[in-house]
mmCIF file of C-alpha atoms and ligand atoms in Angstrom:
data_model
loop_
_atom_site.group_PDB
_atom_site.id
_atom_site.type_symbol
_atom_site.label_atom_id
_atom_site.label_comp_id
_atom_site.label_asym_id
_atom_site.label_seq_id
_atom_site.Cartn_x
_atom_site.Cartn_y
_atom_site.Cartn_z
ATOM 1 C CA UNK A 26 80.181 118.634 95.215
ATOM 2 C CA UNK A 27 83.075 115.783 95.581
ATOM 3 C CA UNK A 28 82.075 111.982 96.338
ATOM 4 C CA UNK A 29 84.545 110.094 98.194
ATOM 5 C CA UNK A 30 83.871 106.731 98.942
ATOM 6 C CA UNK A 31 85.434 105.259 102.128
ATOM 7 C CA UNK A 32 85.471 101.495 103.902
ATOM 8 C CA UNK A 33 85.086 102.034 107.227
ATOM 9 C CA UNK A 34 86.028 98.638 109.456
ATOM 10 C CA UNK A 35 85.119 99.953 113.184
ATOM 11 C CA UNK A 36 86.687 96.227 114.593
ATOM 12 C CA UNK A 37 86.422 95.689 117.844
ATOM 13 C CA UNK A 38 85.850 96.994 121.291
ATOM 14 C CA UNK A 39 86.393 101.092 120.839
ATOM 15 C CA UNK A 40 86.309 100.831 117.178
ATOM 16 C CA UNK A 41 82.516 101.391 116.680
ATOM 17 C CA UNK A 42 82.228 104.226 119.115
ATOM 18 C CA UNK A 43 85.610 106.582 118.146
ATOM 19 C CA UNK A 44 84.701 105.530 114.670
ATOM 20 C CA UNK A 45 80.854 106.700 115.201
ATOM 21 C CA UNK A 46 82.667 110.299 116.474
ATOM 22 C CA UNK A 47 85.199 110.234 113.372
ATOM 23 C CA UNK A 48 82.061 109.882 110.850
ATOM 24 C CA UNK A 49 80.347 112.987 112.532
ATOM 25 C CA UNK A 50 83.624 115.191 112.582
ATOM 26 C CA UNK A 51 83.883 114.490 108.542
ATOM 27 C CA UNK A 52 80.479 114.985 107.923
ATOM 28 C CA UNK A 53 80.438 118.210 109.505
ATOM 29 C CA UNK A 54 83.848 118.760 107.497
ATOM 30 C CA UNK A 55 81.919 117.899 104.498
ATOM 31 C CA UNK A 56 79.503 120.618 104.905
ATOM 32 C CA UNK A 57 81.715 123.129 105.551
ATOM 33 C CA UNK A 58 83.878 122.407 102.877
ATOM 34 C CA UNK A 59 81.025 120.787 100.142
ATOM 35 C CA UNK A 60 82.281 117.416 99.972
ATOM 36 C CA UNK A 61 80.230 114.399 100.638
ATOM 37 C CA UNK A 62 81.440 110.714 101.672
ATOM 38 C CA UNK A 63 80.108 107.334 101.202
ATOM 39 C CA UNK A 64 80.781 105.086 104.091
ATOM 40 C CA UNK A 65 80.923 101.168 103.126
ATOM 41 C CA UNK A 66 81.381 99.469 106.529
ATOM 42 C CA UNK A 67 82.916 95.978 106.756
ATOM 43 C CA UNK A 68 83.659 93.905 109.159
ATOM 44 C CA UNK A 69 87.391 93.118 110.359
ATOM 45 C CA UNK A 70 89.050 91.533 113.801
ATOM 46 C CA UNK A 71 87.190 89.742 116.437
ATOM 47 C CA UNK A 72 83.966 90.470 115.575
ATOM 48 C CA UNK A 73 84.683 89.190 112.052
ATOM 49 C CA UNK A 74 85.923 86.147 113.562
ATOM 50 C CA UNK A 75 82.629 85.615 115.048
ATOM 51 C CA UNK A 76 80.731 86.580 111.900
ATOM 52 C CA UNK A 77 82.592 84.693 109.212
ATOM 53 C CA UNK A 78 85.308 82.376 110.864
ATOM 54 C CA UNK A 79 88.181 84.681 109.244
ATOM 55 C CA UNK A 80 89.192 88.316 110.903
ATOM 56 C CA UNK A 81 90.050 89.406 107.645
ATOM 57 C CA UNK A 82 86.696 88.339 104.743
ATOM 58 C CA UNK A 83 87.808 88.454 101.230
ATOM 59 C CA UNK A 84 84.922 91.380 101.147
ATOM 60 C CA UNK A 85 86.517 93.237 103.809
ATOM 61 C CA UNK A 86 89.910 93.386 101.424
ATOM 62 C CA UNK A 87 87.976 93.717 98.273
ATOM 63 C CA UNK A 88 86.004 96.905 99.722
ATOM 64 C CA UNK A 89 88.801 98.345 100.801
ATOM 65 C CA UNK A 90 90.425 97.888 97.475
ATOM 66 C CA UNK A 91 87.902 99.380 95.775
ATOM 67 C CA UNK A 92 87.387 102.455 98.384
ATOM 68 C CA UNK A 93 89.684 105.926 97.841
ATOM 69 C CA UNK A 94 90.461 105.371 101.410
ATOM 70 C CA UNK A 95 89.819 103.237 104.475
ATOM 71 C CA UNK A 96 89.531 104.465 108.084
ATOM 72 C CA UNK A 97 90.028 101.744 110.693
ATOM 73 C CA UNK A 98 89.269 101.789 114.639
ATOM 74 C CA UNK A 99 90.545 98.616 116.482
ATOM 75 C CA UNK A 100 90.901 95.138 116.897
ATOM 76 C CA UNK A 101 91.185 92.850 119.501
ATOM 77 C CA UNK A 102 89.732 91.160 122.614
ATOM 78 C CA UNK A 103 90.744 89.390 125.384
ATOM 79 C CA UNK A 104 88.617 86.495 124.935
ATOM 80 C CA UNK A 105 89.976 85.934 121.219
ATOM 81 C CA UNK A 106 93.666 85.551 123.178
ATOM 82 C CA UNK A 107 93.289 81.236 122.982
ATOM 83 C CA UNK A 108 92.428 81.620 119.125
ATOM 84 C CA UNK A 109 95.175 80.396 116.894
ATOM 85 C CA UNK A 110 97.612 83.112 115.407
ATOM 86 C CA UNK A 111 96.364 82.828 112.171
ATOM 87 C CA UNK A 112 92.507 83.878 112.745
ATOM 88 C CA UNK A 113 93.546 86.537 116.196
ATOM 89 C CA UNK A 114 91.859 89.699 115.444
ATOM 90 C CA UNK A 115 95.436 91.402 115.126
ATOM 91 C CA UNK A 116 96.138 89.071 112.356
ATOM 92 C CA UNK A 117 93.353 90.785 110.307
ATOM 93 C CA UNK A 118 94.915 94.503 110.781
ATOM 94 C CA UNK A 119 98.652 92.959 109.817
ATOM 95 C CA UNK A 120 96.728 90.957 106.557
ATOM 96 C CA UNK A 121 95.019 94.443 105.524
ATOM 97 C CA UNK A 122 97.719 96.254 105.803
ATOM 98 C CA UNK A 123 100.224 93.403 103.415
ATOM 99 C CA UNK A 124 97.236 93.029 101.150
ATOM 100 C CA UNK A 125 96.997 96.813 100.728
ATOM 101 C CA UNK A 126 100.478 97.118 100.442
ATOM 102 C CA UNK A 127 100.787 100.117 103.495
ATOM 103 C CA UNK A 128 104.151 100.266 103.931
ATOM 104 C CA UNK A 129 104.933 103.846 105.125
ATOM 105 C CA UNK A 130 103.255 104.177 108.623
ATOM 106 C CA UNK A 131 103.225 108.170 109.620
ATOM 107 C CA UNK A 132 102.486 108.822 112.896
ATOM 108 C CA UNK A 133 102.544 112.198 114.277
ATOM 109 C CA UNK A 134 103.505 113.095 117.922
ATOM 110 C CA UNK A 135 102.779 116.271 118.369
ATOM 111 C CA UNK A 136 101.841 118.272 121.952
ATOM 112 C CA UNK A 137 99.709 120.844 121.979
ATOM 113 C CA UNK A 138 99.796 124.136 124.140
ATOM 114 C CA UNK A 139 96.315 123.381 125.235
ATOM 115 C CA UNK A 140 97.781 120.076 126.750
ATOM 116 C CA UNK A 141 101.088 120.612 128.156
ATOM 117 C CA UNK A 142 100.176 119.810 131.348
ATOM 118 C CA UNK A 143 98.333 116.090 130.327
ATOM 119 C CA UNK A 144 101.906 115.134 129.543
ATOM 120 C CA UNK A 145 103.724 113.418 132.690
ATOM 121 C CA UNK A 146 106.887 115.133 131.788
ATOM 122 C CA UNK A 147 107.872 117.845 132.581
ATOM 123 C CA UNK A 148 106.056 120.961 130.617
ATOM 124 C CA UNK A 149 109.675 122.664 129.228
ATOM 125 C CA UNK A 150 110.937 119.252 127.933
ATOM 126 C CA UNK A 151 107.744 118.598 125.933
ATOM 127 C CA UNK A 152 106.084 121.922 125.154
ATOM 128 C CA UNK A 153 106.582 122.392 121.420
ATOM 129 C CA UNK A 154 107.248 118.529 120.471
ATOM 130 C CA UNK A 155 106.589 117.867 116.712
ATOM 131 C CA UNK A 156 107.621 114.777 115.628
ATOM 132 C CA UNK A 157 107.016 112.561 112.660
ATOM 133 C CA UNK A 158 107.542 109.125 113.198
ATOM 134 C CA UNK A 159 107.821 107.349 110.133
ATOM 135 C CA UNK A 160 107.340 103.773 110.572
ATOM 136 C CA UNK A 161 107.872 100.874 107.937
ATOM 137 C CA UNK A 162 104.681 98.977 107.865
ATOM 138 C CA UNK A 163 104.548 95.556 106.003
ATOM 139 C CA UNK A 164 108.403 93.923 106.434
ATOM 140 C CA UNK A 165 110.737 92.943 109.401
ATOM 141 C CA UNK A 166 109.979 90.364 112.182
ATOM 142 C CA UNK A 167 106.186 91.006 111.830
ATOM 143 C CA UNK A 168 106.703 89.059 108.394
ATOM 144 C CA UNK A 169 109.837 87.503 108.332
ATOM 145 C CA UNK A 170 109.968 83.571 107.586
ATOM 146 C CA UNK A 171 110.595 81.677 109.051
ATOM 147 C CA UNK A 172 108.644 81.931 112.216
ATOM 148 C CA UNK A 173 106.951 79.498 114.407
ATOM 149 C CA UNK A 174 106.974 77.533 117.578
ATOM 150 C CA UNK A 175 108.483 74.394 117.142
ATOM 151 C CA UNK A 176 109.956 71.459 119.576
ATOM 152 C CA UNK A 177 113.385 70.982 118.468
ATOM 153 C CA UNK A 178 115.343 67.602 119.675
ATOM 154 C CA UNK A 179 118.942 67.877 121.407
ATOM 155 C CA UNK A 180 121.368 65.340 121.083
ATOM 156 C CA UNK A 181 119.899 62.927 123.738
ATOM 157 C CA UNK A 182 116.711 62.969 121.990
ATOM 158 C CA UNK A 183 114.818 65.769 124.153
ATOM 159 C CA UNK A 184 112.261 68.147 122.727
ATOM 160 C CA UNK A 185 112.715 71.546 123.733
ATOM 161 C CA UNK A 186 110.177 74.332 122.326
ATOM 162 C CA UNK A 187 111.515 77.180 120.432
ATOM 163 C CA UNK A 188 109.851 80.147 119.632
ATOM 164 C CA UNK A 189 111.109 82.293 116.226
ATOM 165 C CA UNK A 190 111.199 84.966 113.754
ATOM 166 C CA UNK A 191 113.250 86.945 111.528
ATOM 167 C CA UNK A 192 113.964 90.091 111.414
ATOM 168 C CA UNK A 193 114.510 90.901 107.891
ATOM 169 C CA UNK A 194 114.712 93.946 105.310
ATOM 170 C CA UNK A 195 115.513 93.583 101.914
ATOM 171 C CA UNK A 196 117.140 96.779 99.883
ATOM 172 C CA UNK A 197 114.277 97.695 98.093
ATOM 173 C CA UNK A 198 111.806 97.700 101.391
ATOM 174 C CA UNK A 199 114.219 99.988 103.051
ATOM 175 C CA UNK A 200 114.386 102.212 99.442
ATOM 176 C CA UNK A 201 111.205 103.638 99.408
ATOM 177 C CA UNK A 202 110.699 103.588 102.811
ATOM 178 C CA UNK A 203 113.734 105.822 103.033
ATOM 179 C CA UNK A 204 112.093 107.974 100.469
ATOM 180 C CA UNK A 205 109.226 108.457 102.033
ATOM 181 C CA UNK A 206 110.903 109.929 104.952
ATOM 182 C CA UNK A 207 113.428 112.386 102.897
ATOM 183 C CA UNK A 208 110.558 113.636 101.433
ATOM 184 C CA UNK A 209 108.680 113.978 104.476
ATOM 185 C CA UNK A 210 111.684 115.447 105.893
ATOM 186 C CA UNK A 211 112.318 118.079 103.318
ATOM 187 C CA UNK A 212 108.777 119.453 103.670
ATOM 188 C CA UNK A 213 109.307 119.606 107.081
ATOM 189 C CA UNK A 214 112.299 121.017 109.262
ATOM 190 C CA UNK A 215 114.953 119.044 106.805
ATOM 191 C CA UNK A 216 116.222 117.170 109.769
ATOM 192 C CA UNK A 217 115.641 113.095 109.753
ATOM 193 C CA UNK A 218 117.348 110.520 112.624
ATOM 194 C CA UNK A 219 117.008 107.041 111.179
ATOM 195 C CA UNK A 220 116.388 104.683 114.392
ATOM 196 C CA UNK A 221 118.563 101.123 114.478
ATOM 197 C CA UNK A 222 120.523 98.365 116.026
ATOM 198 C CA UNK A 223 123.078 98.612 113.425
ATOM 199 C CA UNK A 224 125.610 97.795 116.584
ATOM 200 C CA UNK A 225 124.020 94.155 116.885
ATOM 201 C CA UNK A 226 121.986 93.466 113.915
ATOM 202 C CA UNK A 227 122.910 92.849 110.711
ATOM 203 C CA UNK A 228 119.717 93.423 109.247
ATOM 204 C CA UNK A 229 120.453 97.009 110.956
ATOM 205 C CA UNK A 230 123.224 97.485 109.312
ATOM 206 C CA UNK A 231 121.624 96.776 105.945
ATOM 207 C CA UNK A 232 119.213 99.395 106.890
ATOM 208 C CA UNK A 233 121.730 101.905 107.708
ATOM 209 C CA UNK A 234 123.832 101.188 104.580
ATOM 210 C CA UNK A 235 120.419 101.967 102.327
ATOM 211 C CA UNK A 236 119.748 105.032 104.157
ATOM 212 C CA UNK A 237 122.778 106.505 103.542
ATOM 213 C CA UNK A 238 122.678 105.700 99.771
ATOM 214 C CA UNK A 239 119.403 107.465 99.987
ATOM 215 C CA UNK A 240 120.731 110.188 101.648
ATOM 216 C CA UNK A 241 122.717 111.302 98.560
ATOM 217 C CA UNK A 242 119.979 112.273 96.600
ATOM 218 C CA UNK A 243 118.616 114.697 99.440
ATOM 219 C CA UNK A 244 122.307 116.846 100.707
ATOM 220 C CA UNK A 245 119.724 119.116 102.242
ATOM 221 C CA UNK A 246 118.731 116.909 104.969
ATOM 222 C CA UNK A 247 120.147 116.835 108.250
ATOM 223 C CA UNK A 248 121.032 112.932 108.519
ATOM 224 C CA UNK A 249 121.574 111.213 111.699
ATOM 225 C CA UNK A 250 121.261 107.400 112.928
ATOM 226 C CA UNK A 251 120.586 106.690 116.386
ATOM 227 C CA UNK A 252 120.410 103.013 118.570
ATOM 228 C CA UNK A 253 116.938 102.241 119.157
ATOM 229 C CA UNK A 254 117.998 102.216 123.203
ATOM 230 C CA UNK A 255 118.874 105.432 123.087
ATOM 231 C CA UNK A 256 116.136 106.591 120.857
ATOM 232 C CA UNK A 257 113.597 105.477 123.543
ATOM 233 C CA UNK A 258 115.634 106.717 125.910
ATOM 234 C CA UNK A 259 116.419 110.344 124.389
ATOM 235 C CA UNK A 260 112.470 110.552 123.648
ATOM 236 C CA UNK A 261 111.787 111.005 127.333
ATOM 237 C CA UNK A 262 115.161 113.047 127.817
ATOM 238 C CA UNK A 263 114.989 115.692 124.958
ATOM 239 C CA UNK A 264 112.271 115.279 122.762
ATOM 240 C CA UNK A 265 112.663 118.676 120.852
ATOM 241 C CA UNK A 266 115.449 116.915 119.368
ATOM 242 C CA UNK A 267 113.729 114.962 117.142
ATOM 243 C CA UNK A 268 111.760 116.400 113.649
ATOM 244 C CA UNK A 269 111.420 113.465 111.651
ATOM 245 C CA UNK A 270 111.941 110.043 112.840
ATOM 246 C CA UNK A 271 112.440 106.595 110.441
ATOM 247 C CA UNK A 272 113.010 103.411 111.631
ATOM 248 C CA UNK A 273 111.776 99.605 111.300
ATOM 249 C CA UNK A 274 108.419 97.978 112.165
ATOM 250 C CA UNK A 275 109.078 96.612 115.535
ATOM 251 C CA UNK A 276 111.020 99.546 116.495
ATOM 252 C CA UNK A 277 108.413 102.392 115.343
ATOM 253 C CA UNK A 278 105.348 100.351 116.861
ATOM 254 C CA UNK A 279 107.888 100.430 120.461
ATOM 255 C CA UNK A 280 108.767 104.085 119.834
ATOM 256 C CA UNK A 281 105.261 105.386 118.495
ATOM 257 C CA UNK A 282 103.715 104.561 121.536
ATOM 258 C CA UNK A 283 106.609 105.881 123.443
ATOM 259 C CA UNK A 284 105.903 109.121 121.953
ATOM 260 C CA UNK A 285 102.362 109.467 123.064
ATOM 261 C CA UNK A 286 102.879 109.900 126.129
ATOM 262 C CA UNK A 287 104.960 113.277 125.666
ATOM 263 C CA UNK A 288 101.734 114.641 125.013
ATOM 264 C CA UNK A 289 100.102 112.735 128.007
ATOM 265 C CA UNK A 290 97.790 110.096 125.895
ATOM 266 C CA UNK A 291 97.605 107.470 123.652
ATOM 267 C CA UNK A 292 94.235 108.547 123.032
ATOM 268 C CA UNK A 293 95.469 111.615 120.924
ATOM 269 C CA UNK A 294 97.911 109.977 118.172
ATOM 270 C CA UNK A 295 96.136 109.311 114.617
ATOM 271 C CA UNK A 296 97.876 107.569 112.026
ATOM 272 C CA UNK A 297 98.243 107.216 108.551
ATOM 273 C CA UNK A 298 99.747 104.196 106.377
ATOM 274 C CA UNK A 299 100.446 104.886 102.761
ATOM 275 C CA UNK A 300 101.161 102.552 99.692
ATOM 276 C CA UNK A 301 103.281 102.981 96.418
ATOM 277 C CA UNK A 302 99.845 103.515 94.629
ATOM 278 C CA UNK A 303 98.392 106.998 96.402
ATOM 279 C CA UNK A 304 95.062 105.195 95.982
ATOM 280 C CA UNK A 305 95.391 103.048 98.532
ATOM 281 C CA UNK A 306 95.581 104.422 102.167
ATOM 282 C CA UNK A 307 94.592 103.773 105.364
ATOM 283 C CA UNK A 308 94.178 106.115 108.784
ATOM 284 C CA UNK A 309 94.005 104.669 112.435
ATOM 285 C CA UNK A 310 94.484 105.872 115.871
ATOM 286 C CA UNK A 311 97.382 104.292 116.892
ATOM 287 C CA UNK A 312 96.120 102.929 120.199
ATOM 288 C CA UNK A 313 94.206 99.395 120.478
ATOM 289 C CA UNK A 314 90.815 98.036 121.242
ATOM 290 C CA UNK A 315 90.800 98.418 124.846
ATOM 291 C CA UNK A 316 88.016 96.061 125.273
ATOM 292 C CA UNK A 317 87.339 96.535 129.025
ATOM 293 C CA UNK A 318 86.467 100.003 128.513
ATOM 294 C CA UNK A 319 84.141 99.736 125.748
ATOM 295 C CA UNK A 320 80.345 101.142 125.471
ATOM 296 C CA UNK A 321 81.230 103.346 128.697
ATOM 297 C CA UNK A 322 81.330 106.227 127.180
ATOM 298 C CA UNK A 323 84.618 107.134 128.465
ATOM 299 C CA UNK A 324 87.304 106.752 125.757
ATOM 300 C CA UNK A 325 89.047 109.668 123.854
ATOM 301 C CA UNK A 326 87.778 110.008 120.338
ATOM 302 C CA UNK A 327 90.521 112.800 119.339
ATOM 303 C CA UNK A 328 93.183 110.581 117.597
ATOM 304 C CA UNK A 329 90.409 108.581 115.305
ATOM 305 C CA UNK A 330 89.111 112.093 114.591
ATOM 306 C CA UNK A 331 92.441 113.251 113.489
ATOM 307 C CA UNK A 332 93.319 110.104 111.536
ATOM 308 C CA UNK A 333 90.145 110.838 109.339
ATOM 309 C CA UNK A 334 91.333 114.273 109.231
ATOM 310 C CA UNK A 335 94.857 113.241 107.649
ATOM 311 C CA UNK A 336 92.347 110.989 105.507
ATOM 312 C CA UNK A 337 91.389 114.507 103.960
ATOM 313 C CA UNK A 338 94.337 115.508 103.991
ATOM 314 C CA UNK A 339 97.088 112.745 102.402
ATOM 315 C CA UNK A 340 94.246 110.560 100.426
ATOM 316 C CA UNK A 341 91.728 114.201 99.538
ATOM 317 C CA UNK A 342 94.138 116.796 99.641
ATOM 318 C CA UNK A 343 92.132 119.046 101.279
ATOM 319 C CA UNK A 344 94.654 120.606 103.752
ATOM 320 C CA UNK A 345 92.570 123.733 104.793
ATOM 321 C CA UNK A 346 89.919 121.070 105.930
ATOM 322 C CA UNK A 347 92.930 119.003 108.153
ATOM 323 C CA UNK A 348 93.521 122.412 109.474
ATOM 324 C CA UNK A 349 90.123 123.339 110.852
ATOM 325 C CA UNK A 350 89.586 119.763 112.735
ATOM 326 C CA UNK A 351 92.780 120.409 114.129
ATOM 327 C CA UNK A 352 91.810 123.941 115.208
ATOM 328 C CA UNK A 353 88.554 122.612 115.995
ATOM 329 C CA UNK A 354 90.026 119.898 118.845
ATOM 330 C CA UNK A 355 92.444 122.799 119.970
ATOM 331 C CA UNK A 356 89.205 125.319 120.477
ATOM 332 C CA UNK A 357 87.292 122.490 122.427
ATOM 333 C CA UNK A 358 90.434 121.517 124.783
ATOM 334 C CA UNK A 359 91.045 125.462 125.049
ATOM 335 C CA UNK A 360 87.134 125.698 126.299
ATOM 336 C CA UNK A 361 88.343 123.399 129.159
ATOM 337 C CA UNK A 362 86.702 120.286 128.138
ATOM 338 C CA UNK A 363 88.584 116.928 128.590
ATOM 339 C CA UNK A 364 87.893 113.036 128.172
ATOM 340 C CA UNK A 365 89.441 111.275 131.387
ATOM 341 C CA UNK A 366 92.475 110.279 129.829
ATOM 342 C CA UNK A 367 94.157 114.152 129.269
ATOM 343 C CA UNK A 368 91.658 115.083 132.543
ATOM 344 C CA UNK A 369 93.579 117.668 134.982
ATOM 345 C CA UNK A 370 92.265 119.806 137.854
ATOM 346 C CA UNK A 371 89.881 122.630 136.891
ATOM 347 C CA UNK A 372 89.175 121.398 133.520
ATOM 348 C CA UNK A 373 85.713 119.735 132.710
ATOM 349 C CA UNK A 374 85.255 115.997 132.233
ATOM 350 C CA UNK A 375 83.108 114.591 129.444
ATOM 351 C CA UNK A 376 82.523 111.703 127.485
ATOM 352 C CA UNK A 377 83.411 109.980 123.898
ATOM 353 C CA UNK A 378 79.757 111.414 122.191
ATOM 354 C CA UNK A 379 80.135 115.071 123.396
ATOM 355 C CA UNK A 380 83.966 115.118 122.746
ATOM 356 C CA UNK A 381 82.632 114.932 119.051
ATOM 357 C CA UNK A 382 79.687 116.384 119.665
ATOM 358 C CA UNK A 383 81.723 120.193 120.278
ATOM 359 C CA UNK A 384 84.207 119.487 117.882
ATOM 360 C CA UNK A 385 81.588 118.916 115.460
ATOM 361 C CA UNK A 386 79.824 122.664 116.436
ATOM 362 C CA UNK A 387 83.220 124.076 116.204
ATOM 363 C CA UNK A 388 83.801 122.928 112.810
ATOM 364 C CA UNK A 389 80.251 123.671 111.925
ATOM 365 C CA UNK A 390 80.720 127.530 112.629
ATOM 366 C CA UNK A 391 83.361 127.943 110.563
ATOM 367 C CA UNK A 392 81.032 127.797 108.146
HETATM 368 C C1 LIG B 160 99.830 99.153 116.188
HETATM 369 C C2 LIG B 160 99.438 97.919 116.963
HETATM 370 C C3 LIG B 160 99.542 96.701 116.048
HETATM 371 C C4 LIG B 160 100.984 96.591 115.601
HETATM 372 C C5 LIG B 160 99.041 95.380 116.659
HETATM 373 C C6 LIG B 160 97.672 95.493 117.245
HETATM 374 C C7 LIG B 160 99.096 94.259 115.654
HETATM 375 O O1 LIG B 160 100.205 97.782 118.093
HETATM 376 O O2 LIG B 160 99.183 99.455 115.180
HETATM 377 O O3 LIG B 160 100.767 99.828 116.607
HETATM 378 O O4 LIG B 160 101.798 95.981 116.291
HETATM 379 O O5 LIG B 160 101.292 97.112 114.524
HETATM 380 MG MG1 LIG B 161 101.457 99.467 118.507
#
């Protein structure tokens, strides 16, 4: 039988409880499929704030280091919102990610027959959506220096505050995350749209310039570039468009969540952030903390459940076992059963545990 050893860092409000469904899903995934995991759970965010002073301990870092994956749930609160920037909880999920050196942020938006109807679009416009977004994860304005709010003096001697940061790519960040998404591309539909403001920003049209040097070592993919505006906006238009998505950190976090809703919640979008050493990998549901509705019972467990299935899949290589969670969720949403978030008329309404709880019986009769 395989050993895997994984941090888990649960975070803040959700975290524990999606994370708590995740953990059952993969040990049922584990029997099926005779592997076994070791969970090491650390603390990170608020609550780590309130445990150590610092969102992000040295041991939460050196854990994850050590682990051959980490699976994350959330961070943040609203009463951490008067900390200063450098201990916020969100500060901790930015740090892991640098100090892990995640740069490649894949986020699948995919809608599902079963949930056609969760989606407020309109069911022709989104039914079949699969797109990747690929998202870089550790460079542009969410690390550019400088940055800061400072009071800056005019010529009569008044302050004025100023708020600032820099949006900036070097070559090499925009190399290999370009490669990433070729590849991705290729083993997909060979069709990638690179998202930009290479009409305004320079640091755009750096990105652009590297893509298209990239683009000569992979004549087999369908290249196109596309304005961030009217990426947002063709999203909601014509979806099916879109295969495999790259763009910047600001703009992918914008356009990520964008894409959830074509399949009607945030609650269903896992992700997966990758480094240059395949060791080192981390999977999160791309939605937040969403503090108010923790320990209710009431929150969607599905996209934590499929990050720690692409867990198995990109860090374990155990595709066949990615499959069956996937089928899994499918079987339980075809059985009717919904969490309030993807709830529509006739189905049945249920809550975060038993959302895992039949995923986990599905899985386990595969056996
Ligand atoms: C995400 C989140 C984070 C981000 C926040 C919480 C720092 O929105 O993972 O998409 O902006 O990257
Ligand atoms: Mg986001």
């Amino acid at each position: 039988m395989k050993d895997y050893k994984v941090a888990v860092v649960a975070g803040d409000g959700i975290g524990p409880e999606i994370m708590a469904e995740a953990k059952k899903v993969l040990d049922a995934a584990g029997e099926v499929f005779d592997f076994k995991i070791e969970y090491k759970d650390e603390l990170i965010g608020g609550i780590a704030y309130d445990n150590t002073g610092t969102p992000l301990p040295d041991k939460t870092v050196q854990t994850a280091k050590e682990a051959d994956a980490v699976m994350l749930g959330a961070v943040g609160d609203w009463k951490y919102d008067t900390l200063p920037p450098e201990v916020r909880p969100e500060r901790a999920l930015l740090g892991i990610r640098k100090a892990l050196g995640l740069f490649a942020n894949l986020r699948p938006a995919i809608v599902w027959d079963e949930l056609v109807s969760s989606s407020p679009l309109k069911p022709e416009n989104v039914s079949g959506v699969d797109i990747m977004i690929i998202r870089e994860l550790t460079g542009d304005v969410y690390f550019g220096e400088p940055k800061g709010v400072e009071v800056r003096l005019d010529k009569d001697g008044n302050g004025t505050r100023y708020g600032f940061n820099n949006m900036i790519y070097s070559e090499d960040e925009v190399r290999r995350i370009a490669r990433i998404a070729f590849e991705t591309a290729m083993v997909r539909n060979k069709k990638l749209c690179s998202v930009d403001k290479a009409n305004v920003l320079d640091v755009s049209r750096l990105w652009r310039e590297v893509i298209l040097e990239v683009a000569a070592d992979y004549p087999e993919v369908e290249l196109s570039h596309m304005y961030v505006d009217n990426a947002a906006m063709q999203l909601i238009r014509a979806p099916k468009q879109f295969d495999t998505i790259v763009t910047g950190n600001i703009f992918g976090d914008i356009l990520s969540d964008e894409a959830s809703m074509l399949s009607g919640s945030l609650g269903l979008l896992p992700s997966a952030s990758l480094g240059e050493d395949a060791k080192t990998a981390l999977y999160e549901p791309i939605h937040g903390s969403a503090p108010d509705l923790r320990g209710k019972d009431v929150v969607n467990p599905i996209a934590t459940i499929l990050s720690a299935g692409m867990m198995l899949k990109y860090s374990f290589k155990m595709d066949e076992a990615y499959n069956l969670i996937e089928k899994s969720i499918k079987d339980v949403l075809k059985d009717g059963f919904r969490t309030a978030d993807i709830m529509s008329e006739g189905k049945e309404l249920i809550g975060t545990r038993k959302m895992g709880d039949l995923i986990k019986e599905k899985l386990l009769k595969a056996k």
